[in-house]
Short mmCIF file of C-alpha atoms in Angstrom, two decimals:
data_model
loop_
_atom_site.label_atom_id
_atom_site.label_comp_id
_atom_site.label_asym_id
_atom_site.label_seq_id
_atom_site.Cartn_x
_atom_site.Cartn_y
_atom_site.Cartn_z
CA MET A 1 50.29 18.89 -1.92
CA ALA A 2 46.58 18.03 -2.02
CA PHE A 3 45.02 15.60 0.45
CA TYR A 4 45.11 12.08 -0.95
CA TYR A 5 42.64 9.28 -0.12
CA GLU A 6 44.41 5.98 0.42
CA GLU A 7 41.43 3.92 -0.74
CA PRO A 8 40.13 4.13 -4.31
CA SER A 9 36.60 5.37 -4.87
CA ARG A 10 34.36 2.46 -5.78
CA THR A 11 31.21 1.77 -7.77
CA PHE A 12 28.17 -0.34 -6.93
CA ASN A 13 29.48 -2.97 -9.35
CA GLU A 14 32.31 -3.72 -6.91
CA TYR A 15 30.06 -4.87 -4.05
CA LEU A 16 27.72 -7.71 -3.21
CA LEU A 17 25.34 -8.28 -0.31
CA ILE A 18 25.90 -11.28 1.96
CA PRO A 19 22.74 -13.34 2.59
CA GLY A 20 21.45 -13.39 6.16
CA TYR A 21 19.14 -15.64 8.16
CA SER A 22 15.62 -15.51 6.71
CA SER A 23 12.74 -16.28 9.01
CA LYS A 24 9.28 -17.28 7.78
CA GLU A 25 8.38 -13.60 8.01
CA CYS A 26 10.78 -12.83 5.17
CA ARG A 27 8.35 -13.09 2.28
CA MET A 28 8.03 -10.54 -0.49
CA GLU A 29 4.44 -9.64 0.44
CA ASN A 30 5.68 -8.61 3.90
CA VAL A 31 8.41 -6.28 2.65
CA SER A 32 7.81 -2.54 3.15
CA LEU A 33 9.72 -0.10 0.94
CA GLU A 34 8.42 3.00 2.72
CA THR A 35 11.14 5.61 3.16
CA PRO A 36 11.48 9.21 4.43
CA VAL A 37 12.00 12.03 1.94
CA VAL A 38 12.55 15.07 4.17
CA LYS A 39 14.27 15.62 7.49
CA TYR A 40 12.65 14.93 10.84
CA LYS A 41 13.51 15.03 14.54
CA LYS A 42 14.19 11.95 16.64
CA GLY A 43 10.93 10.44 17.84
CA GLU A 44 8.96 12.05 15.02
CA LYS A 45 8.12 10.95 11.47
CA SER A 46 9.06 12.59 8.20
CA THR A 47 6.24 14.78 6.90
CA ILE A 48 6.80 13.33 3.42
CA THR A 49 7.37 9.61 3.00
CA MET A 50 7.31 7.56 -0.18
CA ASN A 51 6.00 4.05 -0.58
CA ILE A 52 8.93 3.11 -2.81
CA PRO A 53 12.50 4.48 -2.71
CA LEU A 54 12.57 5.83 -6.27
CA VAL A 55 12.41 9.38 -7.64
CA SER A 56 12.91 10.55 -11.21
CA ALA A 57 15.73 12.86 -12.22
CA ILE A 58 15.35 16.61 -12.80
CA MET A 59 15.84 16.28 -16.55
CA GLN A 60 14.09 17.45 -19.73
CA SER A 61 14.23 13.94 -21.16
CA VAL A 62 12.79 12.30 -18.04
CA SER A 63 10.46 14.19 -15.73
CA ASP A 64 7.34 15.89 -17.05
CA ASP A 65 3.77 15.76 -15.75
CA LYS A 66 2.92 12.51 -17.54
CA LEU A 67 5.77 10.59 -15.93
CA ALA A 68 5.05 12.29 -12.60
CA VAL A 69 1.51 10.88 -12.54
CA ALA A 70 2.70 7.41 -13.55
CA LEU A 71 5.39 7.34 -10.85
CA ALA A 72 3.06 8.72 -8.16
CA LYS A 73 0.69 5.84 -8.95
CA GLU A 74 3.52 3.46 -8.04
CA GLY A 75 4.40 5.32 -4.83
CA GLY A 76 7.36 7.51 -5.88
CA ILE A 77 7.95 11.17 -6.71
CA SER A 78 9.01 12.87 -9.94
CA PHE A 79 10.95 16.12 -9.85
CA ILE A 80 9.66 18.17 -12.81
CA PHE A 81 12.62 19.58 -14.73
CA GLY A 82 13.48 23.23 -14.14
CA SER A 83 15.32 23.99 -17.40
CA GLN A 84 12.21 25.56 -18.90
CA THR A 85 10.24 28.72 -18.30
CA ILE A 86 8.77 29.25 -14.86
CA GLU A 87 5.28 29.33 -16.38
CA ASN A 88 5.70 26.01 -18.18
CA GLN A 89 7.15 24.24 -15.15
CA ALA A 90 4.39 25.55 -12.88
CA ALA A 91 1.79 24.43 -15.42
CA MET A 92 3.24 20.90 -15.38
CA VAL A 93 3.08 20.80 -11.59
CA LYS A 94 -0.50 22.08 -11.67
CA ARG A 95 -1.52 19.38 -14.16
CA VAL A 96 -0.19 16.68 -11.84
CA LYS A 97 -2.01 18.15 -8.83
CA SER A 98 -5.27 18.47 -10.77
CA HIS A 99 -5.07 14.92 -12.08
CA LYS A 100 -7.48 13.34 -9.62
CA ALA A 101 -7.11 9.62 -9.20
CA GLY A 102 -9.98 8.10 -11.15
CA PHE A 103 -11.29 11.45 -12.44
CA VAL A 104 -10.25 12.02 -16.06
CA LYS A 105 -10.39 15.22 -18.09
CA SER A 106 -12.01 14.54 -21.45
CA ASP A 107 -9.54 14.75 -24.34
CA SER A 108 -12.16 13.72 -26.95
CA ASN A 109 -14.69 16.50 -27.48
CA LEU A 110 -16.83 17.64 -30.41
CA ARG A 111 -19.67 20.03 -31.17
CA PRO A 112 -23.18 18.79 -32.06
CA ASP A 113 -22.87 20.16 -35.61
CA GLN A 114 -19.80 18.09 -36.43
CA THR A 115 -19.99 14.75 -38.21
CA LEU A 116 -19.29 11.04 -37.95
CA LYS A 117 -16.15 11.68 -39.98
CA ASP A 118 -14.94 13.97 -37.17
CA ILE A 119 -15.74 11.28 -34.60
CA LEU A 120 -13.65 8.71 -36.43
CA ALA A 121 -10.76 11.13 -36.93
CA LEU A 122 -10.79 12.00 -33.22
CA LYS A 123 -10.85 8.32 -32.25
CA GLU A 124 -7.88 7.69 -34.52
CA LYS A 125 -6.00 10.56 -32.86
CA THR A 126 -6.74 9.81 -29.19
CA GLY A 127 -7.56 6.10 -29.24
CA HIS A 128 -10.63 6.79 -27.13
CA SER A 129 -14.13 5.73 -28.17
CA THR A 130 -16.06 7.89 -25.67
CA VAL A 131 -16.61 11.39 -27.07
CA ALA A 132 -18.13 14.23 -25.08
CA VAL A 133 -20.41 16.51 -27.08
CA THR A 134 -20.29 20.06 -25.75
CA ASP A 135 -21.61 23.36 -27.04
CA ASP A 136 -18.14 24.62 -27.98
CA GLY A 137 -16.34 21.32 -28.56
CA THR A 138 -14.02 21.70 -25.55
CA SER A 139 -13.73 19.68 -22.35
CA GLU A 140 -15.04 22.66 -20.34
CA GLY A 141 -18.09 23.34 -22.51
CA LYS A 142 -21.73 22.78 -21.58
CA ILE A 143 -22.47 19.16 -22.19
CA GLN A 144 -25.01 18.30 -24.88
CA GLY A 145 -24.57 14.53 -24.98
CA ILE A 146 -22.14 11.62 -25.36
CA VAL A 147 -21.17 9.43 -28.31
CA THR A 148 -19.68 5.94 -27.89
CA SER A 149 -18.85 3.27 -30.47
CA ARG A 150 -22.21 1.67 -29.73
CA ASP A 151 -24.03 4.69 -31.19
CA TYR A 152 -22.96 4.24 -34.82
CA ARG A 153 -22.10 1.69 -37.50
CA VAL A 154 -19.66 2.99 -40.05
CA SER A 155 -20.68 0.44 -42.68
CA ARG A 156 -24.32 1.60 -42.64
CA MET A 157 -24.05 5.32 -42.02
CA SER A 158 -22.89 8.29 -44.02
CA LEU A 159 -19.73 10.00 -42.82
CA ASP A 160 -21.66 13.27 -43.10
CA THR A 161 -24.14 12.19 -40.40
CA LYS A 162 -24.33 14.91 -37.76
CA VAL A 163 -23.13 14.21 -34.23
CA ILE A 164 -26.44 15.53 -32.87
CA ASP A 165 -28.24 12.70 -34.73
CA ILE A 166 -25.97 10.03 -33.24
CA MET A 167 -25.32 11.10 -29.66
CA THR A 168 -27.14 10.10 -26.51
CA PRO A 169 -28.64 13.48 -25.54
CA PHE A 170 -28.09 15.09 -22.17
CA SER A 171 -31.73 14.46 -21.21
CA SER A 172 -31.07 10.71 -21.38
CA LEU A 173 -27.67 10.72 -19.65
CA VAL A 174 -26.91 9.34 -16.22
CA TYR A 175 -24.44 11.76 -14.65
CA ALA A 176 -23.07 12.85 -11.27
CA ASN A 177 -22.75 16.33 -9.86
CA GLU A 178 -19.38 17.90 -9.13
CA GLY A 179 -18.21 16.97 -5.64
CA VAL A 180 -19.12 13.31 -5.92
CA THR A 181 -16.51 10.98 -4.40
CA LEU A 182 -14.76 8.34 -6.47
CA SER A 183 -16.44 5.63 -4.44
CA GLU A 184 -19.89 7.11 -5.11
CA ALA A 185 -19.10 7.52 -8.81
CA ASN A 186 -17.99 3.90 -9.10
CA ASP A 187 -21.21 2.76 -7.39
CA MET A 188 -23.23 4.71 -9.99
CA LEU A 189 -21.26 3.08 -12.81
CA TRP A 190 -22.04 -0.39 -11.57
CA GLU A 191 -25.67 0.28 -10.59
CA ASN A 192 -26.49 1.76 -14.00
CA LYS A 193 -24.31 -0.63 -16.02
CA LEU A 194 -22.33 2.26 -17.53
CA ASN A 195 -18.86 2.36 -19.04
CA ALA A 196 -18.46 6.11 -18.50
CA LEU A 197 -20.00 8.53 -16.01
CA PRO A 198 -19.79 12.28 -16.78
CA ILE A 199 -19.26 14.64 -13.84
CA ILE A 200 -21.15 17.91 -14.33
CA ASP A 201 -20.86 21.21 -12.46
CA LYS A 202 -23.76 23.51 -11.51
CA ASN A 203 -23.57 25.25 -14.89
CA HIS A 204 -23.95 21.95 -16.74
CA ARG A 205 -20.32 22.05 -17.80
CA LEU A 206 -18.40 18.80 -18.12
CA THR A 207 -15.59 18.60 -15.54
CA TYR A 208 -14.49 14.94 -15.58
CA PHE A 209 -15.30 11.42 -16.66
CA VAL A 210 -15.09 8.39 -14.40
CA PHE A 211 -14.60 5.20 -16.41
CA ARG A 212 -15.48 1.66 -15.42
CA LYS A 213 -12.13 0.43 -16.77
CA ASP A 214 -10.29 2.75 -14.35
CA TYR A 215 -11.85 1.02 -11.34
CA ASP A 216 -9.54 -1.97 -11.75
CA SER A 217 -6.63 0.38 -12.47
CA HIS A 218 -7.24 2.25 -9.22
CA LYS A 219 -7.35 -1.02 -7.30
CA ALA A 220 -4.15 -2.09 -9.05
CA ASN A 221 -2.19 0.84 -7.56
CA PRO A 222 -2.31 0.27 -3.79
CA ASN A 223 0.97 2.19 -3.32
CA GLU A 224 -0.13 5.41 -5.04
CA LEU A 225 1.32 8.47 -3.33
CA LEU A 226 -1.36 11.05 -2.45
CA ASP A 227 -1.38 14.23 -0.38
CA GLU A 228 -3.96 15.05 2.29
CA ASN A 229 -6.38 16.14 -0.44
CA LYS A 230 -6.05 12.86 -2.36
CA ARG A 231 -3.96 14.49 -5.09
CA TYR A 232 -0.84 12.92 -6.56
CA MET A 233 2.39 14.16 -4.99
CA VAL A 234 5.00 15.82 -7.18
CA GLY A 235 8.37 17.52 -6.82
CA ALA A 236 10.10 20.21 -8.86
CA GLY A 237 13.66 21.28 -9.58
CA VAL A 238 14.92 24.82 -9.01
CA ASN A 239 18.22 26.57 -9.71
CA THR A 240 20.29 29.09 -7.79
CA LYS A 241 19.70 31.92 -10.29
CA ASP A 242 15.96 32.68 -10.59
CA TYR A 243 14.78 30.96 -7.39
CA GLU A 244 13.14 34.11 -6.00
CA ASP A 245 10.65 34.02 -8.88
CA ARG A 246 10.52 30.27 -9.61
CA ILE A 247 9.95 28.96 -6.09
CA PRO A 248 6.81 31.05 -5.33
CA ALA A 249 5.32 29.99 -8.69
CA LEU A 250 5.97 26.31 -8.01
CA ILE A 251 4.58 26.50 -4.48
CA GLY A 252 1.53 28.29 -5.84
CA ALA A 253 1.06 25.50 -8.38
CA GLY A 254 1.08 22.93 -5.57
CA ALA A 255 4.57 21.38 -5.62
CA ASP A 256 5.01 19.15 -2.55
CA VAL A 257 8.81 19.24 -2.43
CA LEU A 258 11.58 21.11 -4.25
CA CYS A 259 15.17 20.23 -5.03
CA ILE A 260 18.06 22.46 -6.05
CA ASP A 261 19.34 21.07 -9.33
CA SER A 262 23.08 21.55 -9.56
CA SER A 263 26.09 19.57 -10.72
CA GLU A 264 27.91 20.47 -7.51
CA GLY A 265 26.17 21.47 -4.29
CA PHE A 266 28.93 22.45 -1.86
CA THR A 267 28.43 26.14 -2.67
CA GLU A 268 27.30 29.40 -1.09
CA TRP A 269 24.68 29.75 -3.85
CA GLN A 270 22.83 26.74 -2.48
CA LYS A 271 22.84 28.18 1.03
CA ASP A 272 21.43 31.46 -0.33
CA THR A 273 18.61 29.54 -2.00
CA ILE A 274 17.77 27.61 1.17
CA ASP A 275 17.96 30.85 3.21
CA PHE A 276 15.38 32.40 0.87
CA VAL A 277 13.00 29.49 1.43
CA ARG A 278 13.41 29.56 5.21
CA SER A 279 13.01 33.35 5.48
CA ARG A 280 9.89 33.37 3.31
CA TYR A 281 8.20 30.07 4.16
CA GLY A 282 9.86 28.78 7.32
CA ASP A 283 9.81 24.99 7.44
CA ASP A 284 6.53 24.71 5.53
CA VAL A 285 8.28 24.43 2.17
CA LYS A 286 10.54 21.40 1.78
CA ILE A 287 13.70 21.73 -0.32
CA GLY A 288 16.54 19.30 -0.97
CA ALA A 289 20.04 20.27 -2.04
CA GLY A 290 23.14 18.79 -3.65
CA ASN A 291 25.02 17.18 -5.17
CA VAL A 292 27.88 16.30 -2.80
CA VAL A 293 30.24 13.33 -2.46
CA ASP A 294 31.79 13.63 1.00
CA LYS A 295 31.20 14.39 4.67
CA GLU A 296 32.08 18.08 4.44
CA GLY A 297 29.65 18.69 1.62
CA PHE A 298 26.83 16.92 3.46
CA LEU A 299 27.41 18.80 6.72
CA TYR A 300 27.46 22.15 4.91
CA LEU A 301 24.05 21.54 3.31
CA ALA A 302 22.54 19.93 6.41
CA GLU A 303 23.55 22.88 8.57
CA ALA A 304 22.28 25.25 5.87
CA GLY A 305 18.85 23.70 6.40
CA ALA A 306 18.43 21.28 3.49
CA ASP A 307 15.53 18.84 3.91
CA PHE A 308 17.44 16.11 2.10
CA VAL A 309 20.84 15.89 0.43
CA LYS A 310 21.58 14.45 -2.99
CA VAL A 311 24.79 12.42 -3.40
CA GLY A 312 26.74 11.86 -6.60
CA ILE A 313 28.91 13.70 -9.12
CA GLY A 314 29.77 12.33 -12.53
CA GLY A 315 28.16 8.90 -12.15
CA GLY A 316 25.19 9.35 -14.48
CA SER A 317 25.15 7.41 -17.75
CA ILE A 318 25.07 10.61 -19.83
CA CYS A 319 27.30 12.68 -17.53
CA ILE A 320 30.86 13.48 -18.66
CA THR A 321 31.78 15.81 -15.79
CA ARG A 322 34.60 13.53 -14.64
CA GLU A 323 36.31 13.36 -18.02
CA GLN A 324 35.73 17.06 -18.71
CA LYS A 325 36.71 18.51 -15.34
CA GLY A 326 38.37 15.72 -13.37
CA ILE A 327 35.99 15.98 -10.42
CA GLY A 328 33.69 13.40 -8.89
CA ARG A 329 33.80 10.18 -6.93
CA GLY A 330 32.78 6.55 -7.30
CA GLN A 331 29.10 6.43 -6.33
CA ALA A 332 29.36 3.62 -3.77
CA THR A 333 32.19 5.31 -1.87
CA ALA A 334 30.36 8.64 -1.94
CA VAL A 335 27.13 7.15 -0.57
CA ILE A 336 28.93 5.22 2.18
CA GLU A 337 30.84 8.30 3.44
CA VAL A 338 27.83 10.63 3.28
CA ALA A 339 25.60 8.05 5.01
CA GLU A 340 28.13 7.81 7.87
CA ALA A 341 28.13 11.61 8.13
CA ARG A 342 24.32 11.62 8.12
CA ASN A 343 24.22 9.07 10.96
CA ASP A 344 26.77 11.02 13.02
CA TYR A 345 24.79 14.23 12.45
CA TYR A 346 21.62 12.46 13.63
CA GLU A 347 23.34 11.25 16.80
CA LYS A 348 24.69 14.72 17.61
CA THR A 349 21.66 16.84 16.70
CA GLY A 350 18.66 14.49 16.80
CA ILE A 351 17.81 15.56 13.23
CA TYR A 352 17.73 12.91 10.52
CA VAL A 353 18.49 14.30 7.05
CA PRO A 354 17.67 11.72 4.36
CA ILE A 355 20.13 11.24 1.53
CA CYS A 356 19.35 10.49 -2.12
CA SER A 357 21.78 8.49 -4.25
CA ASP A 358 21.87 10.13 -7.68
CA GLY A 359 23.72 8.22 -10.40
CA GLY A 360 25.67 5.01 -10.81
CA ILE A 361 22.70 2.63 -11.10
CA VAL A 362 23.40 0.31 -14.04
CA TYR A 363 21.57 -2.87 -13.02
CA ASP A 364 18.54 -3.46 -10.84
CA TYR A 365 20.64 -5.12 -8.15
CA HIS A 366 22.48 -1.84 -7.64
CA MET A 367 19.28 -0.42 -6.11
CA PRO A 368 19.30 -2.51 -2.91
CA LEU A 369 23.06 -2.01 -2.71
CA ALA A 370 22.62 1.78 -2.70
CA ILE A 371 19.95 1.51 -0.02
CA ALA A 372 22.03 -0.88 2.11
CA MET A 373 24.94 1.56 1.92
CA GLY A 374 22.72 4.19 3.53
CA ALA A 375 20.72 5.95 0.80
CA ASP A 376 17.11 6.60 1.78
CA PHE A 377 16.01 6.80 -1.84
CA ILE A 378 17.46 6.74 -5.35
CA MET A 379 17.20 9.27 -8.17
CA LEU A 380 17.13 7.73 -11.65
CA GLY A 381 17.37 9.27 -15.11
CA ARG A 382 18.28 6.68 -17.75
CA TYR A 383 16.05 4.13 -16.01
CA PHE A 384 12.89 6.24 -16.40
CA ALA A 385 13.83 7.70 -19.81
CA ARG A 386 13.22 4.26 -21.37
CA PHE A 387 9.50 4.16 -20.58
CA ASP A 388 6.36 5.11 -22.49
CA GLU A 389 5.61 7.92 -20.06
CA SER A 390 8.89 9.82 -20.49
CA PRO A 391 8.58 12.98 -22.64
CA THR A 392 11.01 11.98 -25.40
CA ASN A 393 10.45 10.54 -28.88
CA LYS A 394 10.27 6.81 -29.50
CA LEU A 395 12.29 5.91 -32.61
CA ASN A 396 13.08 2.82 -34.66
CA ILE A 397 16.79 2.60 -35.40
CA ASN A 398 18.07 -0.41 -37.33
CA GLY A 399 15.02 -2.41 -36.31
CA ASN A 400 15.27 -1.60 -32.60
CA TYR A 401 13.02 0.76 -30.69
CA VAL A 402 14.81 3.41 -28.65
CA LYS A 403 13.97 6.64 -26.84
CA GLU A 404 15.99 9.83 -26.90
CA TYR A 405 17.92 10.72 -23.75
CA TRP A 406 20.14 13.74 -23.20
CA GLY A 407 21.93 15.24 -20.24
CA GLU A 408 21.17 18.58 -18.66
CA GLY A 409 24.81 19.47 -19.31
CA SER A 410 24.44 18.94 -23.05
CA ASN A 411 24.03 21.74 -25.57
CA ARG A 412 20.60 20.35 -26.36
CA ALA A 413 19.37 21.04 -22.83
CA ARG A 414 21.01 24.47 -22.65
CA ASN A 415 20.74 24.28 -18.86
CA TRP A 416 23.63 26.62 -18.03
CA GLN A 417 22.03 27.49 -14.68
CA ARG A 418 22.80 23.98 -13.41
CA TYR A 419 26.53 24.44 -14.04
CA ASP A 420 26.84 28.15 -13.32
CA LEU A 421 29.51 29.38 -10.93
CA GLY A 422 28.66 33.05 -10.99
CA GLY A 423 29.83 33.68 -14.53
CA GLU A 424 28.19 34.39 -17.84
CA GLY A 425 24.71 33.09 -18.63
CA THR A 426 25.87 30.47 -21.12
CA LEU A 427 27.09 26.87 -21.12
CA SER A 428 30.90 27.14 -21.23
CA PHE A 429 31.37 23.53 -22.34
CA GLU A 430 29.33 20.34 -22.33
CA GLU A 431 29.13 18.09 -19.26
CA GLY A 432 26.51 15.75 -20.73
CA VAL A 433 25.84 13.91 -23.97
CA ASP A 434 22.90 13.42 -26.35
CA SER A 435 22.03 9.74 -26.72
CA TYR A 436 19.47 6.94 -27.07
CA VAL A 437 18.32 4.32 -24.57
CA PRO A 438 16.58 1.02 -25.37
CA TYR A 439 12.80 1.38 -25.25
CA ALA A 440 11.40 -0.67 -22.37
CA GLY A 441 7.60 -0.22 -22.38
CA PRO A 442 5.28 0.96 -19.57
CA LEU A 443 6.67 2.39 -16.35
CA LYS A 444 4.42 0.26 -14.15
CA ASP A 445 5.62 -3.08 -15.51
CA ASN A 446 9.29 -2.18 -15.22
CA VAL A 447 9.10 -0.58 -11.79
CA THR A 448 7.16 -3.58 -10.46
CA LEU A 449 9.85 -5.93 -11.78
CA SER A 450 12.71 -3.87 -10.33
CA LEU A 451 11.07 -3.58 -6.93
CA ASN A 452 10.22 -7.28 -6.83
CA LYS A 453 13.92 -7.97 -7.31
CA MET A 454 14.70 -5.57 -4.45
CA LYS A 455 12.15 -7.24 -2.18
CA SER A 456 13.56 -10.66 -3.02
CA THR A 457 17.08 -9.45 -2.23
CA MET A 458 15.90 -8.08 1.10
CA CYS A 459 14.27 -11.39 1.98
CA ASN A 460 17.54 -13.19 1.17
CA CYS A 461 19.25 -10.80 3.58
CA GLY A 462 16.66 -11.57 6.27
CA VAL A 463 15.11 -8.07 6.40
CA ILE A 464 11.70 -6.65 5.48
CA THR A 465 12.18 -2.88 5.85
CA ILE A 466 14.63 -0.36 4.46
CA GLU A 467 15.75 0.53 7.98
CA GLU A 468 16.60 -3.12 8.64
CA LEU A 469 18.41 -3.38 5.30
CA GLN A 470 20.66 -0.49 6.32
CA LYS A 471 21.17 -1.73 9.87
CA TYR A 472 21.65 -5.48 9.62
CA THR A 473 23.02 -6.42 6.19
CA LYS A 474 26.65 -7.11 5.35
CA LEU A 475 28.52 -5.98 2.23
CA THR A 476 31.60 -7.45 0.60
CA LEU A 477 33.99 -6.10 -2.00
CA VAL A 478 34.37 -8.31 -5.06
CA SER A 479 37.37 -8.88 -7.31
CA ALA A 480 37.36 -8.51 -11.07
CA THR A 481 37.36 -12.28 -11.51
CA SER A 482 34.45 -12.76 -9.10
CA ILE A 483 32.44 -10.24 -11.15
CA VAL A 484 33.01 -12.48 -14.18
CA GLU A 485 32.09 -15.52 -12.09
CA GLY A 486 28.79 -13.87 -11.16
CA GLY A 487 27.49 -13.89 -14.73
CA ALA A 488 26.95 -16.70 -17.20
CA HIS A 489 30.34 -18.25 -18.00
CA ASP A 490 31.93 -21.38 -19.46
CA VAL A 491 28.82 -22.18 -21.48
CA ILE A 492 27.68 -21.55 -25.04
CA LEU A 493 24.59 -19.35 -24.89
CA LYS A 494 21.76 -20.45 -27.17
CA ASP A 495 21.09 -16.87 -28.28
CA ALA A 496 24.67 -16.54 -29.49
CA VAL A 497 24.41 -19.74 -31.51
CA SER A 498 21.08 -18.62 -33.03
CA ASN A 499 22.61 -15.31 -34.10
CA GLN A 500 25.52 -17.06 -35.79
CA LEU A 501 23.18 -19.34 -37.73
CA ARG A 502 21.15 -16.44 -39.17
#
């Protein structure tokens, strides 16, 4: 008969952290959420570290270039989804890497022979009042001038008025030459009392704008995650089918770290993919693998050379792998066992292989639980799908705003490569659903709130670093009745009464 675990597999919902002694040092402003992303040797430091322990899932409905920039500003990494053409995925990576902090490509451009009517239509479309006037009406054209809302009055001008008659001409513009630093550009903005500073190359072509309003935004993102060239960091997902073509394209586009995207990672196909990376790039290219749920799976991928290992099968909110195939494990139990294996491996080899908890996060308090159990960082799908920056549609259903969210195992995603076991190039059956999630607003506001909760929890536990959280905190199992006790109970909630009275 098959091996049988005596203990049931458990979820994060079945645990609580026990408070510890908090010194005066334990204040939220002193908490560091820095965490390693890729493996390193004892006495050394990981070559990629994040400022927060959050990454976004390798999913069509979650991780595109827009979300990647937003998350990098907060200190985390997005893994651009791989269930698209190689060219499209590489282009997304390239857009993230070319999105210089503070330097903005113009998305509002017109030709001199266009009209005020065109200006107003463009403003309605983009929401931006600064319009670059170029010879061909593109962001790369030779700049002729700039139009702002101060240059026209709709009530007193004809909509047929030509742009050339409204704009501030190039001869009167204050501009900076390509190569200027952000600090120098901001100084020019303030010294000349400008709202926008065009950056021009040697051929008089517009390359970027630097806006006064972005100065405060830049200062508001002290945790932003940048590479050595001050570019936002970004990851990308790959599969075990077309990796020989996809990986070189993604590396060429500038991807900082890769991850094999698979529903189950304890396979020879994953080793083949890692072997390809090591034979072609050595240790210069970083690639994670997974997903696994036990010690054996972790050791297989660690010894194969994975830079980090993803943990979790069937715990995602849109994943139905467990009910379809009967495989998986409670996320808390999986993380605890794999973390123990990771620590033993570190003691024996001197190589620390970070682990990523993927799935099972329902509430914000599950995040510090996952970290305390040994995860170095957390991959989230549903969480990020709710935000403005995710690539899905925002809809109004029965008076409530929602965003679309679908699994990579759904027919909508058509990501058969993620579930392939050497068979036909089709999705045999669905392992994910197509759904909605409640719309939650901007990424920054929500991530800040979630991480403030995590920092507060850590202070209650008497720790101020992730390493201390893993080393010194205590966990307790909770009963079903104590879970009920932990929420509001034995009271009449005002919201419930208000709803009944309507």
